[in-house]
């Protein structure tokens, strides 16, 4: 029922503005679908990062599995230190691609999940919001023609302009506040919306009950129900 | 390679390795190689659990404040237990509550199911107000609870104890006097994580429970003294992440070994620990895990062995 954990070699670690791109040799590993995630841990792991970290793949090529990282603490820092990475996944439920037009919305490191989705939805409009210009550098990885806004402008502003009359699906990933605003706008315009959410995770496979998020109005495990959810389930 | 077969409270198990309650959902991930599956603690009424954040990593471990999220007794019996019974491993059901009556009701109803081979009384959860841990920190209440539950079922009744007590011997002895067939030690240690930015408690439940490699010496101490005091069969756990940890718990007096937090980082840990233990037994010329049980105890304490 659970995929095998694999040790994958690091092919390259590259700065991408304020973020870091981690490229692993895929070595035949199952990549799953966009929106699913992997539990990653540097091998060997440093003492201050005992647990693995949940990270979504930015893309999967025949020979490469790539992750875009916001290096925040010891776990993500160790992942960028070279060597090998212990990879468990793919885990959880990813995006369900719907027929018809697509609007992709990313906020901050939430953009990390979108390059792969863009490959599957090449006609999609892409809207990205970032804190600073340094963070916005990664927009080039997502889509050459993405609409990019930097604070104080919020990504929901161009979204609000595009939604009237839009008949398709919104796929969004970003901080909770942004996802809440995106879901509210989509609901207002009667547009289908899928959200890729985040929570602190110790295991990623339903074992710890650590990843509680309000889903269908109750605390439920995001790693089991999500991390991609129909917006109506997350904001109920 | 020597067999890892182990007897515990009348059960024959292929290896001494089980999971810690609340650290594996076999219905989601499968059993990951445990020889018996221990359920998350079930309470009379359903519980959503505590608000997030529920977990924080700490040096060599983690603090959790899950708050006994579980479907409640009725749904556990109707939905979960029949599916667990099909997994092909014996089921140990963990039970919690706020009064001896609540425990007794759950023990009677769960113990009647044919797939359940033992019941664990969780009197040691640090993440709920009152109930549970307040029973498990008082020898009199512990004895009374075990006595009451022992009468409700024919399957072995185990008491899961907290290390956050002044004298583990007193609680272990009380559980033995109440008729416990075995002990499970340790549950998590009481702990707290502070948010470095706001300087307020980090976890949604306020305090929490510490687990992982950081707690291993505390757990070994608790197992050692509970064994010396009672001679009861023990499921030892707390920071086990491999075969050599398991040998240490056996030597301290455990018969079965539980793995919790290490499963989160490595779902293959049970299979690896079993292989490592078998290799170690072979190196030592031991015929099975039972040869190591209580090896750390001086010969004088054998008088209390069951
Ligand atoms: C499904 C999913 C997909 C994800 N995909 C990605 C992705 O593609 N890319 C990506 O970069 N991230 C992703 N994340 C987020 C990522 O998992 C976390 O950012 C990562 O776990 C952080 O680990 P760390 O070791 O860097 O930081 P940690 O040390 O775990 O800390 C995380 C944050 O909490 C703060 N913190 C920790 N302890 C304390 C304390 N005691 N007091 C105050 N603050 C504290 C830290 O400062 C930091 O900001 C995803 C998360 C999920 C759930
Ligand atoms: C996230 C988490 C949830 C837990 N839930 C329960 C529980 O519901 N009932 C229980 O008796 N113990 C529970 N425990 C305690 C474990 O079963 C075990 O006793 C403890 O974690 C020590 O073992 P470890 O260091 O191997 O994790 C939980 C532990 C963790 C980390
Ligand atoms: S991360 Fe452990 S249950 Fe979801």
XYZ file of C-alpha atoms in Angstrom, chain B:
306
model
C 19.671 -17.254 11.409
C 17.843 -17.783 14.738
C 14.063 -17.486 14.711
C 12.617 -14.305 16.216
C 9.505 -16.111 17.405
C 8.347 -14.787 20.749
C 5.695 -15.716 23.323
C 3.834 -12.930 25.041
C 0.852 -13.368 27.379
C -0.014 -16.679 25.763
C 0.393 -15.381 22.170
C 2.940 -16.759 19.722
C 4.257 -13.951 17.518
C 6.718 -14.279 14.619
C 8.877 -11.395 15.879
C 8.960 -9.240 19.017
C 8.210 -6.083 17.004
C 4.943 -4.175 17.298
C 4.053 -0.536 16.628
C 3.419 2.035 19.332
C -0.248 2.982 19.667
C -1.032 6.068 17.580
C 2.039 5.808 15.367
C 0.735 3.654 12.507
C -2.581 3.493 10.661
C -2.539 0.028 9.132
C -5.709 0.799 7.166
C -3.844 3.546 5.295
C -0.301 2.179 4.938
C -0.554 -1.543 5.691
C 1.058 -3.134 8.723
C 4.685 -2.368 7.711
C 5.909 -5.670 9.113
C 4.672 -5.532 12.718
C 3.865 -8.927 14.250
C 0.754 -7.532 15.953
C -0.976 -4.243 15.183
C -1.684 -1.871 18.067
C -4.551 0.527 17.321
C -4.592 4.215 18.089
C -6.258 4.801 21.453
C -10.043 4.527 21.135
C -12.343 6.524 23.419
C -16.066 6.138 24.065
C -16.944 9.278 22.083
C -15.361 10.389 18.801
C -12.577 12.976 19.117
C -11.362 15.307 16.381
C -8.172 15.950 18.318
C -6.367 19.184 19.141
C -6.050 22.207 16.830
C -2.804 22.455 14.826
C 0.068 22.766 14.949
C 0.203 19.301 16.480
C 3.851 18.390 16.015
C 7.229 20.041 16.451
C 10.616 18.499 15.823
C 13.002 18.727 18.786
C 16.586 17.468 19.208
C 16.528 13.733 18.338
C 12.772 13.523 18.544
C 9.496 15.365 18.428
C 6.800 16.797 20.646
C 3.225 15.965 19.678
C -0.142 17.169 20.808
C -2.572 15.082 18.784
C -5.252 14.885 21.467
C -6.403 11.284 20.920
C -8.083 11.897 17.560
C -10.185 8.769 16.998
C -13.564 7.740 15.558
C -15.084 6.754 18.914
C -16.069 3.306 20.136
C -19.160 2.715 17.933
C -17.495 3.593 14.641
C -14.304 1.801 15.637
C -16.303 -1.396 16.187
C -18.447 -1.009 13.071
C -15.969 0.353 10.507
C -12.362 -0.074 11.626
C -12.175 -3.341 13.539
C -13.742 -5.525 10.805
C -11.239 -4.114 8.286
C -8.326 -4.482 10.718
C -9.361 -8.102 11.279
C -8.690 -8.769 7.582
C -5.078 -7.583 7.713
C -3.876 -10.984 8.860
C -2.096 -9.888 12.036
C -3.390 -10.066 15.606
C -4.932 -6.810 16.862
C -4.123 -5.165 20.171
C -6.720 -2.483 20.916
C -5.683 0.590 22.890
C -8.437 2.066 25.039
C -8.630 5.430 26.805
C -11.202 7.296 28.819
C -12.162 9.788 31.491
C -13.640 7.404 34.041
C -13.255 3.715 34.928
C -16.779 3.170 33.579
C -15.783 4.479 30.137
C -12.747 2.197 30.023
C -14.807 -0.784 31.190
C -17.452 -0.289 28.499
C -14.838 -0.117 25.775
C -12.891 -3.108 27.106
C -16.010 -5.292 27.259
C -17.188 -4.442 23.749
C -13.788 -4.522 22.025
C -12.559 -7.585 23.923
C -15.507 -9.568 22.573
C -14.237 -9.273 18.978
C -12.370 -12.401 17.821
C -9.552 -10.463 16.087
C -8.568 -8.690 19.308
C -5.866 -10.621 21.145
C -5.134 -8.102 23.906
C -6.264 -4.758 25.230
C -3.963 -1.934 26.193
C -5.262 0.524 28.784
C -3.812 3.926 27.939
C -3.525 5.593 31.336
C -0.709 7.808 30.160
C -1.753 10.167 27.354
C -0.366 13.623 28.131
C -2.510 15.387 25.533
C -5.984 15.465 27.039
C -7.234 17.389 30.055
C -7.776 15.091 33.064
C -8.768 11.435 32.452
C -6.097 9.088 31.149
C -2.871 10.368 32.612
C -4.385 11.491 35.898
C -5.383 7.865 36.480
C -1.955 6.610 35.457
C -0.080 8.865 37.857
C -2.002 7.596 40.904
C -1.277 4.033 42.098
C -4.675 3.614 43.769
C -6.637 4.719 40.711
C -4.436 2.606 38.444
C -5.040 -0.512 40.537
C -8.802 0.108 40.659
C -9.037 0.744 36.904
C -7.075 -2.370 35.954
C -9.117 -4.472 38.404
C -12.369 -3.232 36.897
C -11.259 -3.749 33.283
C -9.733 -7.161 34.010
C -13.217 -8.399 34.933
C -14.713 -7.223 31.624
C -12.822 -9.463 29.197
C -11.069 -12.776 28.710
C -8.210 -11.392 26.609
C -4.975 -10.208 28.266
C -5.161 -6.678 29.676
C -2.014 -4.526 29.470
C -1.434 -1.210 31.230
C 0.401 1.457 29.233
C 2.281 3.639 31.669
C 3.690 7.143 31.631
C 7.319 7.854 32.467
C 6.229 11.250 33.826
C 5.766 9.896 37.372
C 7.944 10.096 40.479
C 8.233 6.352 40.972
C 7.475 3.991 38.085
C 7.776 0.966 40.431
C 4.755 2.129 42.445
C 2.509 2.481 39.375
C 3.753 -0.756 37.819
C 3.150 -2.626 41.082
C -0.338 -1.135 41.348
C -1.152 -2.315 37.812
C 0.160 -5.793 38.669
C -1.941 -5.905 41.840
C -4.972 -4.899 39.795
C -4.432 -7.995 37.674
C -2.643 -6.598 34.611
C -1.316 -9.391 32.406
C 1.456 -7.181 31.079
C 2.810 -3.640 30.937
C 3.567 -1.272 28.048
C 6.216 1.367 28.646
C 6.740 4.122 27.879
C 4.181 6.553 26.589
C 5.573 9.976 25.673
C 7.240 12.199 28.265
C 5.491 15.429 29.058
C 7.099 18.171 27.036
C 6.456 21.593 25.594
C 7.752 23.475 22.557
C 8.018 27.266 22.609
C 7.514 29.325 19.458
C 10.784 31.213 19.062
C 9.052 34.142 17.364
C 6.093 34.730 19.664
C 7.563 33.060 22.780
C 4.192 31.376 23.290
C 3.586 27.596 23.358
C 4.013 26.398 19.769
C 1.524 23.525 19.686
C -2.206 24.063 19.422
C -2.829 21.896 22.498
C -0.324 23.889 24.580
C 1.860 21.118 26.021
C 2.662 17.823 24.390
C 4.482 14.513 24.577
C 8.140 13.903 23.701
C 9.115 10.785 21.726
C 11.949 9.507 19.547
C 15.617 8.667 20.228
C 15.819 11.454 22.834
C 13.657 9.442 25.268
C 15.427 6.075 24.989
C 17.426 6.159 28.259
C 14.314 7.243 30.167
C 12.348 4.410 28.572
C 15.038 1.824 29.372
C 15.051 3.016 32.972
C 11.273 2.653 33.213
C 11.302 -0.832 31.658
C 14.187 -1.947 33.878
C 12.478 -0.880 37.118
C 8.967 -1.973 36.134
C 10.373 -5.408 35.339
C 12.331 -5.590 38.586
C 9.236 -4.556 40.558
C 6.673 -6.845 38.885
C 8.263 -9.488 36.664
C 5.311 -8.969 34.296
C 5.787 -9.366 30.527
C 6.562 -5.946 29.077
C 6.192 -4.235 25.702
C 9.164 -1.868 25.799
C 9.308 1.251 23.643
C 10.674 4.769 23.451
C 13.193 5.758 20.798
C 13.645 2.329 19.201
C 15.041 2.757 15.691
C 16.920 -0.468 15.035
C 17.965 -3.936 16.169
C 20.496 -2.850 18.764
C 17.919 -0.610 20.452
C 15.644 -3.650 20.581
C 18.350 -5.761 22.276
C 18.737 -3.071 24.916
C 15.006 -3.110 25.654
C 14.978 -6.917 25.850
C 17.932 -6.773 28.242
C 16.124 -4.209 30.388
C 13.230 -6.633 30.751
C 10.959 -6.226 27.727
C 9.585 -9.248 25.834
C 8.078 -7.280 22.930
C 9.519 -4.096 21.457
C 7.425 -1.193 20.162
C 8.436 1.259 17.455
C 6.721 4.627 17.083
C 8.420 7.813 15.952
C 11.058 5.931 13.919
C 8.246 4.613 11.694
C 7.435 8.174 10.657
C 10.859 8.715 9.118
C 11.337 5.196 7.817
C 8.396 2.895 7.086
C 10.881 0.043 6.511
C 12.309 0.295 10.032
C 10.494 -2.761 11.440
C 11.848 -5.118 8.791
C 15.349 -3.680 9.199
C 15.270 -3.888 13.005
C 14.123 -7.520 12.818
C 16.986 -8.402 10.484
C 19.498 -6.607 12.708
C 18.176 -8.343 15.811
C 18.381 -11.757 14.146
C 21.994 -11.028 13.132
C 22.849 -9.970 16.658
C 21.273 -13.103 18.151
C 23.316 -15.210 15.769
C 26.524 -13.401 16.738
C 25.765 -14.032 20.388
C 24.869 -17.662 19.796
C 21.409 -17.021 21.228
C 18.564 -19.278 20.168
C 15.918 -16.508 20.191
C 15.018 -13.072 21.536
C 13.847 -14.608 24.799
C 17.480 -15.429 25.615
C 18.168 -11.712 25.983
C 15.163 -10.847 28.144
C 16.239 -9.294 31.452
C 19.930 -9.865 30.708
C 20.661 -6.494 32.327
C 19.249 -7.618 35.666
C 21.475 -9.046 38.376
C 20.659 -12.705 39.128
C 19.089 -11.692 42.476
C 16.125 -10.042 40.776
C 15.175 -13.301 39.043
C 13.120 -14.256 42.108
C 10.438 -11.820 40.986
C 10.291 -13.163 37.424
C 7.053 -14.752 36.435
